[in-house]
């Protein structure tokens, strides 16, 4: 049952990421992959919150936890696309843009995951009162 949940969550997460990429493709026309960055930021924030608030503080069904955490969020965010987009920018001579993307992705992703975790921990404590 876990495999089915992860697969269904993965299908939904991939579709959501594709929609984010489509809807943001016209924001920047300089080759910067803003859609992937937005998806990775949103996924980092959500997964931090979900881990601290839901998984760590409840008896969430393991199938649902894997469906949302691994399937949905794992496929919504994407390291492979980030890596390929960075490589393409480097191949096209956009070294500065590629370095900016790497820095924004790493620092922003970690910051948002930590922020989500803190928010989840705080909301979990407040809900437990």
Short mmCIF file of N, CA and C in Angstrom, two decimals:
data_model
loop_
_atom_site.label_atom_id
_atom_site.label_comp_id
_atom_site.label_asym_id
_atom_site.label_seq_id
_atom_site.Cartn_x
_atom_site.Cartn_y
_atom_site.Cartn_z
N UNK A 1 0.82 -1.20 0.00
CA UNK A 1 0.00 0.00 0.00
C UNK A 1 0.87 1.27 0.00
N UNK A 2 2.02 1.19 0.69
CA UNK A 2 2.93 2.34 0.72
C UNK A 2 3.41 2.67 -0.69
N UNK A 3 3.75 1.65 -1.46
CA UNK A 3 4.24 1.88 -2.82
C UNK A 3 3.20 2.59 -3.68
N UNK A 4 1.97 2.18 -3.54
CA UNK A 4 0.89 2.81 -4.30
C UNK A 4 0.73 4.27 -3.88
N UNK A 5 0.78 4.52 -2.57
CA UNK A 5 0.67 5.89 -2.07
C UNK A 5 1.80 6.78 -2.57
N UNK A 6 3.02 6.27 -2.51
CA UNK A 6 4.17 7.05 -2.99
C UNK A 6 4.03 7.31 -4.49
N UNK A 7 3.59 6.32 -5.23
CA UNK A 7 3.40 6.49 -6.67
C UNK A 7 2.33 7.52 -7.00
N UNK A 8 1.21 7.46 -6.31
CA UNK A 8 0.14 8.43 -6.55
C UNK A 8 0.56 9.84 -6.12
N UNK A 9 1.22 9.92 -4.97
CA UNK A 9 1.74 11.22 -4.53
C UNK A 9 2.76 11.77 -5.50
N UNK A 10 3.61 10.89 -6.01
CA UNK A 10 4.62 11.29 -6.99
C UNK A 10 4.00 11.81 -8.27
N UNK A 11 2.95 11.16 -8.70
CA UNK A 11 2.26 11.60 -9.91
C UNK A 11 1.67 13.00 -9.70
N UNK A 12 1.03 13.22 -8.58
CA UNK A 12 0.43 14.53 -8.30
C UNK A 12 1.50 15.60 -8.14
N UNK A 13 2.58 15.28 -7.42
CA UNK A 13 3.66 16.25 -7.23
C UNK A 13 4.32 16.65 -8.53
N UNK A 14 4.52 15.69 -9.42
CA UNK A 14 5.12 15.98 -10.72
C UNK A 14 4.23 16.90 -11.55
N UNK A 15 2.94 16.63 -11.52
CA UNK A 15 2.00 17.49 -12.25
C UNK A 15 1.99 18.90 -11.67
N UNK A 16 2.01 19.01 -10.35
CA UNK A 16 2.04 20.34 -9.72
C UNK A 16 3.31 21.10 -10.10
N UNK A 17 4.45 20.41 -10.08
CA UNK A 17 5.70 21.07 -10.46
C UNK A 17 5.66 21.53 -11.91
N UNK A 18 5.11 20.72 -12.77
CA UNK A 18 4.98 21.09 -14.18
C UNK A 18 4.10 22.34 -14.32
N UNK A 19 3.02 22.40 -13.58
CA UNK A 19 2.14 23.57 -13.62
C UNK A 19 2.84 24.82 -13.10
N UNK A 20 3.64 24.67 -12.05
CA UNK A 20 4.41 25.80 -11.54
C UNK A 20 5.39 26.28 -12.60
N UNK A 21 6.07 25.36 -13.24
CA UNK A 21 7.03 25.74 -14.29
C UNK A 21 6.33 26.44 -15.45
N UNK A 22 5.19 25.93 -15.87
CA UNK A 22 4.45 26.57 -16.96
C UNK A 22 3.96 27.96 -16.58
N UNK A 23 3.45 28.08 -15.37
CA UNK A 23 2.87 29.36 -14.97
C UNK A 23 3.91 30.43 -14.66
N UNK A 24 5.16 30.04 -14.48
CA UNK A 24 6.21 31.00 -14.16
C UNK A 24 7.19 31.21 -15.30
N UNK A 25 6.97 30.55 -16.42
CA UNK A 25 7.95 30.59 -17.51
C UNK A 25 8.13 31.98 -18.10
N UNK A 26 7.16 32.84 -17.96
CA UNK A 26 7.26 34.18 -18.54
C UNK A 26 7.72 35.24 -17.55
N UNK A 27 7.99 34.85 -16.30
CA UNK A 27 8.42 35.83 -15.30
C UNK A 27 9.79 36.39 -15.65
N UNK A 28 10.73 35.51 -15.91
CA UNK A 28 12.07 35.93 -16.31
C UNK A 28 12.38 35.32 -17.67
N UNK A 29 12.87 36.11 -18.55
CA UNK A 29 13.20 35.61 -19.89
C UNK A 29 14.71 35.59 -20.13
N UNK A 30 15.47 35.39 -19.05
CA UNK A 30 16.93 35.41 -19.18
C UNK A 30 17.56 34.03 -19.01
N UNK A 31 16.76 32.98 -19.06
CA UNK A 31 17.29 31.64 -18.91
C UNK A 31 17.38 31.17 -17.48
N UNK A 32 16.93 32.00 -16.53
CA UNK A 32 16.97 31.60 -15.12
C UNK A 32 15.74 30.75 -14.82
N UNK A 33 15.94 29.55 -14.27
CA UNK A 33 14.83 28.61 -14.05
C UNK A 33 14.02 28.94 -12.78
N UNK A 34 13.27 30.01 -12.85
CA UNK A 34 12.52 30.48 -11.68
C UNK A 34 11.46 29.47 -11.23
N UNK A 35 10.86 28.74 -12.16
CA UNK A 35 9.84 27.76 -11.80
C UNK A 35 10.38 26.67 -10.90
N UNK A 36 11.54 26.14 -11.24
CA UNK A 36 12.16 25.10 -10.42
C UNK A 36 12.54 25.66 -9.06
N UNK A 37 13.07 26.87 -9.04
CA UNK A 37 13.45 27.50 -7.77
C UNK A 37 12.22 27.68 -6.88
N UNK A 38 11.12 28.16 -7.44
CA UNK A 38 9.89 28.35 -6.66
C UNK A 38 9.38 27.01 -6.14
N UNK A 39 9.36 25.99 -6.99
CA UNK A 39 8.89 24.67 -6.55
C UNK A 39 9.78 24.12 -5.44
N UNK A 40 11.09 24.25 -5.59
CA UNK A 40 12.00 23.75 -4.57
C UNK A 40 11.88 24.53 -3.27
N UNK A 41 11.69 25.84 -3.36
CA UNK A 41 11.47 26.65 -2.16
C UNK A 41 10.18 26.24 -1.45
N UNK A 42 9.10 26.15 -2.20
CA UNK A 42 7.81 25.78 -1.60
C UNK A 42 7.87 24.39 -0.99
N UNK A 43 8.49 23.46 -1.70
CA UNK A 43 8.62 22.10 -1.19
C UNK A 43 9.48 22.02 0.06
N UNK A 44 10.55 22.79 0.11
CA UNK A 44 11.42 22.80 1.29
C UNK A 44 10.68 23.34 2.50
N UNK A 45 9.96 24.44 2.33
CA UNK A 45 9.18 25.01 3.41
C UNK A 45 8.11 24.03 3.88
N UNK A 46 7.38 23.45 2.93
CA UNK A 46 6.32 22.52 3.28
C UNK A 46 6.85 21.28 3.98
N UNK A 47 7.92 20.68 3.45
CA UNK A 47 8.42 19.44 4.04
C UNK A 47 8.97 19.68 5.44
N UNK A 48 9.61 20.83 5.67
CA UNK A 48 10.04 21.17 7.02
C UNK A 48 8.86 21.25 7.97
N UNK A 49 7.81 21.98 7.55
CA UNK A 49 6.61 22.12 8.38
C UNK A 49 5.94 20.76 8.60
N UNK A 50 5.76 20.01 7.52
CA UNK A 50 5.09 18.71 7.58
C UNK A 50 5.81 17.76 8.52
N UNK A 51 7.12 17.76 8.47
CA UNK A 51 7.91 16.88 9.33
C UNK A 51 7.75 17.24 10.79
N UNK A 52 7.86 18.53 11.11
CA UNK A 52 7.79 18.96 12.51
C UNK A 52 6.37 18.94 13.05
N UNK A 53 5.41 19.34 12.25
CA UNK A 53 4.04 19.50 12.74
C UNK A 53 3.24 18.23 12.66
N UNK A 54 3.34 17.52 11.58
CA UNK A 54 2.47 16.38 11.35
C UNK A 54 3.15 15.06 11.71
N UNK A 55 4.28 14.78 11.10
CA UNK A 55 4.92 13.48 11.31
C UNK A 55 5.42 13.33 12.73
N UNK A 56 6.13 14.32 13.24
CA UNK A 56 6.76 14.19 14.55
C UNK A 56 5.76 14.30 15.71
N UNK A 57 4.59 14.86 15.48
CA UNK A 57 3.67 15.14 16.58
C UNK A 57 2.34 14.41 16.48
N UNK A 58 2.23 13.46 15.61
CA UNK A 58 0.96 12.75 15.51
C UNK A 58 1.22 11.30 15.15
N UNK A 59 0.19 10.56 15.19
CA UNK A 59 0.27 9.16 14.78
C UNK A 59 -0.26 9.02 13.35
N UNK A 60 0.32 9.82 12.47
CA UNK A 60 -0.12 9.80 11.07
C UNK A 60 0.14 8.43 10.47
N UNK A 61 -0.81 7.96 9.75
CA UNK A 61 -0.69 6.69 9.07
C UNK A 61 0.58 6.69 8.21
N UNK A 62 1.42 5.67 8.33
CA UNK A 62 2.68 5.64 7.56
C UNK A 62 2.47 5.71 6.05
N UNK A 63 1.37 5.18 5.56
CA UNK A 63 1.09 5.25 4.13
C UNK A 63 0.83 6.70 3.72
N UNK A 64 0.05 7.42 4.51
CA UNK A 64 -0.23 8.82 4.22
C UNK A 64 1.02 9.67 4.36
N UNK A 65 1.82 9.38 5.36
CA UNK A 65 3.08 10.11 5.55
C UNK A 65 4.00 9.93 4.35
N UNK A 66 4.15 8.71 3.87
CA UNK A 66 5.00 8.44 2.70
C UNK A 66 4.40 9.03 1.43
N UNK A 67 3.08 8.99 1.32
CA UNK A 67 2.41 9.56 0.15
C UNK A 67 2.68 11.05 0.04
N UNK A 68 2.53 11.76 1.16
CA UNK A 68 2.70 13.21 1.15
C UNK A 68 4.18 13.61 1.17
N UNK A 69 4.95 13.02 2.08
CA UNK A 69 6.35 13.40 2.23
C UNK A 69 7.23 12.95 1.08
N UNK A 70 7.26 11.65 0.85
CA UNK A 70 8.14 11.10 -0.19
C UNK A 70 7.56 11.26 -1.59
N UNK A 71 6.31 10.89 -1.77
CA UNK A 71 5.71 10.93 -3.10
C UNK A 71 5.43 12.33 -3.59
N UNK A 72 4.51 13.02 -2.93
CA UNK A 72 4.08 14.35 -3.37
C UNK A 72 5.20 15.37 -3.31
N UNK A 73 5.80 15.54 -2.13
CA UNK A 73 6.82 16.58 -1.97
C UNK A 73 8.11 16.20 -2.67
N UNK A 74 8.46 14.92 -2.63
CA UNK A 74 9.68 14.48 -3.29
C UNK A 74 9.66 14.68 -4.79
N UNK A 75 8.49 14.51 -5.40
CA UNK A 75 8.42 14.72 -6.85
C UNK A 75 8.13 16.17 -7.21
N UNK A 76 7.54 16.92 -6.30
CA UNK A 76 7.30 18.35 -6.54
C UNK A 76 8.63 19.10 -6.57
N UNK A 77 9.50 18.77 -5.64
CA UNK A 77 10.85 19.34 -5.64
C UNK A 77 11.71 18.46 -6.53
N UNK A 78 12.81 19.00 -7.02
CA UNK A 78 13.59 18.20 -7.96
C UNK A 78 15.05 18.60 -7.97
N UNK A 79 15.89 17.70 -7.54
CA UNK A 79 17.32 17.95 -7.58
C UNK A 79 17.88 17.70 -8.98
N UNK A 80 17.31 16.74 -9.66
CA UNK A 80 17.83 16.42 -11.00
C UNK A 80 17.58 17.56 -11.98
N UNK A 81 16.42 18.18 -11.93
CA UNK A 81 16.14 19.32 -12.81
C UNK A 81 17.04 20.49 -12.46
N UNK A 82 17.20 20.74 -11.16
CA UNK A 82 18.11 21.79 -10.69
C UNK A 82 19.51 21.56 -11.26
N UNK A 83 19.99 20.33 -11.17
CA UNK A 83 21.34 20.01 -11.66
C UNK A 83 21.46 20.22 -13.16
N UNK A 84 20.48 19.74 -13.91
CA UNK A 84 20.51 19.89 -15.37
C UNK A 84 20.41 21.36 -15.77
N UNK A 85 19.53 22.11 -15.13
CA UNK A 85 19.39 23.53 -15.47
C UNK A 85 20.69 24.29 -15.18
N UNK A 86 21.35 23.93 -14.10
CA UNK A 86 22.64 24.55 -13.78
C UNK A 86 23.67 24.21 -14.85
N UNK A 87 23.72 22.95 -15.26
CA UNK A 87 24.65 22.53 -16.30
C UNK A 87 24.38 23.27 -17.62
N UNK A 88 23.13 23.42 -17.98
CA UNK A 88 22.77 24.12 -19.22
C UNK A 88 23.24 25.58 -19.15
N UNK A 89 23.03 26.23 -18.01
CA UNK A 89 23.50 27.62 -17.88
C UNK A 89 25.01 27.69 -18.02
N UNK A 90 25.73 26.74 -17.43
CA UNK A 90 27.19 26.71 -17.55
C UNK A 90 27.61 26.48 -18.99
N UNK A 91 26.95 25.54 -19.67
CA UNK A 91 27.25 25.24 -21.07
C UNK A 91 27.00 26.45 -21.97
N UNK A 92 26.02 27.27 -21.61
CA UNK A 92 25.69 28.46 -22.39
C UNK A 92 26.53 29.67 -22.01
N UNK A 93 27.48 29.48 -21.11
CA UNK A 93 28.36 30.57 -20.71
C UNK A 93 27.80 31.49 -19.65
N UNK A 94 26.67 31.14 -19.07
CA UNK A 94 26.05 31.96 -18.03
C UNK A 94 26.55 31.51 -16.66
N UNK A 95 27.85 31.65 -16.45
CA UNK A 95 28.48 31.17 -15.22
C UNK A 95 27.94 31.92 -14.01
N UNK A 96 27.83 33.23 -14.11
CA UNK A 96 27.32 34.02 -12.99
C UNK A 96 25.90 33.65 -12.62
N UNK A 97 25.06 33.45 -13.62
CA UNK A 97 23.67 33.07 -13.39
C UNK A 97 23.59 31.68 -12.77
N UNK A 98 24.45 30.77 -13.23
CA UNK A 98 24.48 29.42 -12.68
C UNK A 98 24.91 29.44 -11.22
N UNK A 99 25.94 30.22 -10.91
CA UNK A 99 26.39 30.32 -9.51
C UNK A 99 25.32 30.94 -8.63
N UNK A 100 24.64 31.95 -9.14
CA UNK A 100 23.54 32.57 -8.39
C UNK A 100 22.45 31.54 -8.11
N UNK A 101 22.11 30.75 -9.11
CA UNK A 101 21.08 29.72 -8.97
C UNK A 101 21.48 28.69 -7.92
N UNK A 102 22.72 28.25 -7.95
CA UNK A 102 23.20 27.27 -6.97
C UNK A 102 23.13 27.86 -5.56
N UNK A 103 23.58 29.09 -5.41
CA UNK A 103 23.56 29.72 -4.08
C UNK A 103 22.13 29.95 -3.59
N UNK A 104 21.29 30.49 -4.45
CA UNK A 104 19.90 30.71 -4.06
C UNK A 104 19.20 29.40 -3.70
N UNK A 105 19.47 28.36 -4.47
CA UNK A 105 18.84 27.07 -4.22
C UNK A 105 19.30 26.47 -2.90
N UNK A 106 20.60 26.46 -2.67
CA UNK A 106 21.13 25.84 -1.45
C UNK A 106 20.76 26.64 -0.21
N UNK A 107 21.08 27.92 -0.21
CA UNK A 107 20.82 28.74 0.97
C UNK A 107 19.32 28.93 1.18
N UNK A 108 18.60 29.23 0.12
CA UNK A 108 17.16 29.43 0.24
C UNK A 108 16.43 28.16 0.66
N UNK A 109 16.80 27.03 0.05
CA UNK A 109 16.16 25.76 0.40
C UNK A 109 16.38 25.39 1.85
N UNK A 110 17.62 25.51 2.31
CA UNK A 110 17.91 25.20 3.72
C UNK A 110 17.20 26.16 4.66
N UNK A 111 17.20 27.43 4.32
CA UNK A 111 16.54 28.43 5.16
C UNK A 111 15.04 28.16 5.24
N UNK A 112 14.43 27.86 4.11
CA UNK A 112 12.99 27.61 4.11
C UNK A 112 12.63 26.29 4.79
N UNK A 113 13.46 25.26 4.64
CA UNK A 113 13.21 24.01 5.35
C UNK A 113 13.29 24.23 6.86
N UNK A 114 14.30 24.98 7.29
CA UNK A 114 14.43 25.29 8.72
C UNK A 114 13.27 26.14 9.21
N UNK A 115 12.85 27.10 8.40
CA UNK A 115 11.71 27.95 8.77
C UNK A 115 10.43 27.13 8.87
N UNK A 116 10.21 26.26 7.91
CA UNK A 116 9.04 25.38 7.95
C UNK A 116 9.06 24.49 9.17
N UNK A 117 10.22 23.96 9.51
CA UNK A 117 10.35 23.09 10.68
C UNK A 117 10.03 23.87 11.95
N UNK A 118 10.56 25.09 12.05
CA UNK A 118 10.27 25.94 13.22
C UNK A 118 8.78 26.25 13.30
N UNK A 119 8.18 26.62 12.18
CA UNK A 119 6.74 26.90 12.16
C UNK A 119 5.93 25.68 12.59
N UNK A 120 6.32 24.53 12.10
CA UNK A 120 5.63 23.30 12.47
C UNK A 120 5.78 22.97 13.94
N UNK A 121 6.96 23.19 14.47
CA UNK A 121 7.19 22.92 15.90
C UNK A 121 6.38 23.88 16.76
N UNK A 122 6.35 25.16 16.39
CA UNK A 122 5.60 26.15 17.15
C UNK A 122 4.10 25.87 17.07
N UNK A 123 3.59 25.60 15.87
CA UNK A 123 2.16 25.34 15.74
C UNK A 123 1.78 24.03 16.43
N UNK A 124 2.71 23.09 16.49
CA UNK A 124 2.46 21.84 17.20
C UNK A 124 2.36 22.05 18.70
N UNK A 125 3.22 22.92 19.24
CA UNK A 125 3.16 23.22 20.67
C UNK A 125 1.88 23.96 21.01
N UNK A 126 1.48 24.90 20.15
CA UNK A 126 0.26 25.66 20.40
C UNK A 126 -0.97 24.76 20.31
N UNK A 127 -0.96 23.82 19.39
CA UNK A 127 -2.09 22.91 19.26
C UNK A 127 -2.18 21.95 20.43
N UNK A 128 -1.05 21.69 21.07
CA UNK A 128 -1.02 20.77 22.20
C UNK A 128 -1.44 21.39 23.51
N UNK A 129 -1.65 22.69 23.53
CA UNK A 129 -2.03 23.37 24.78
C UNK A 129 -3.44 23.07 25.17
#
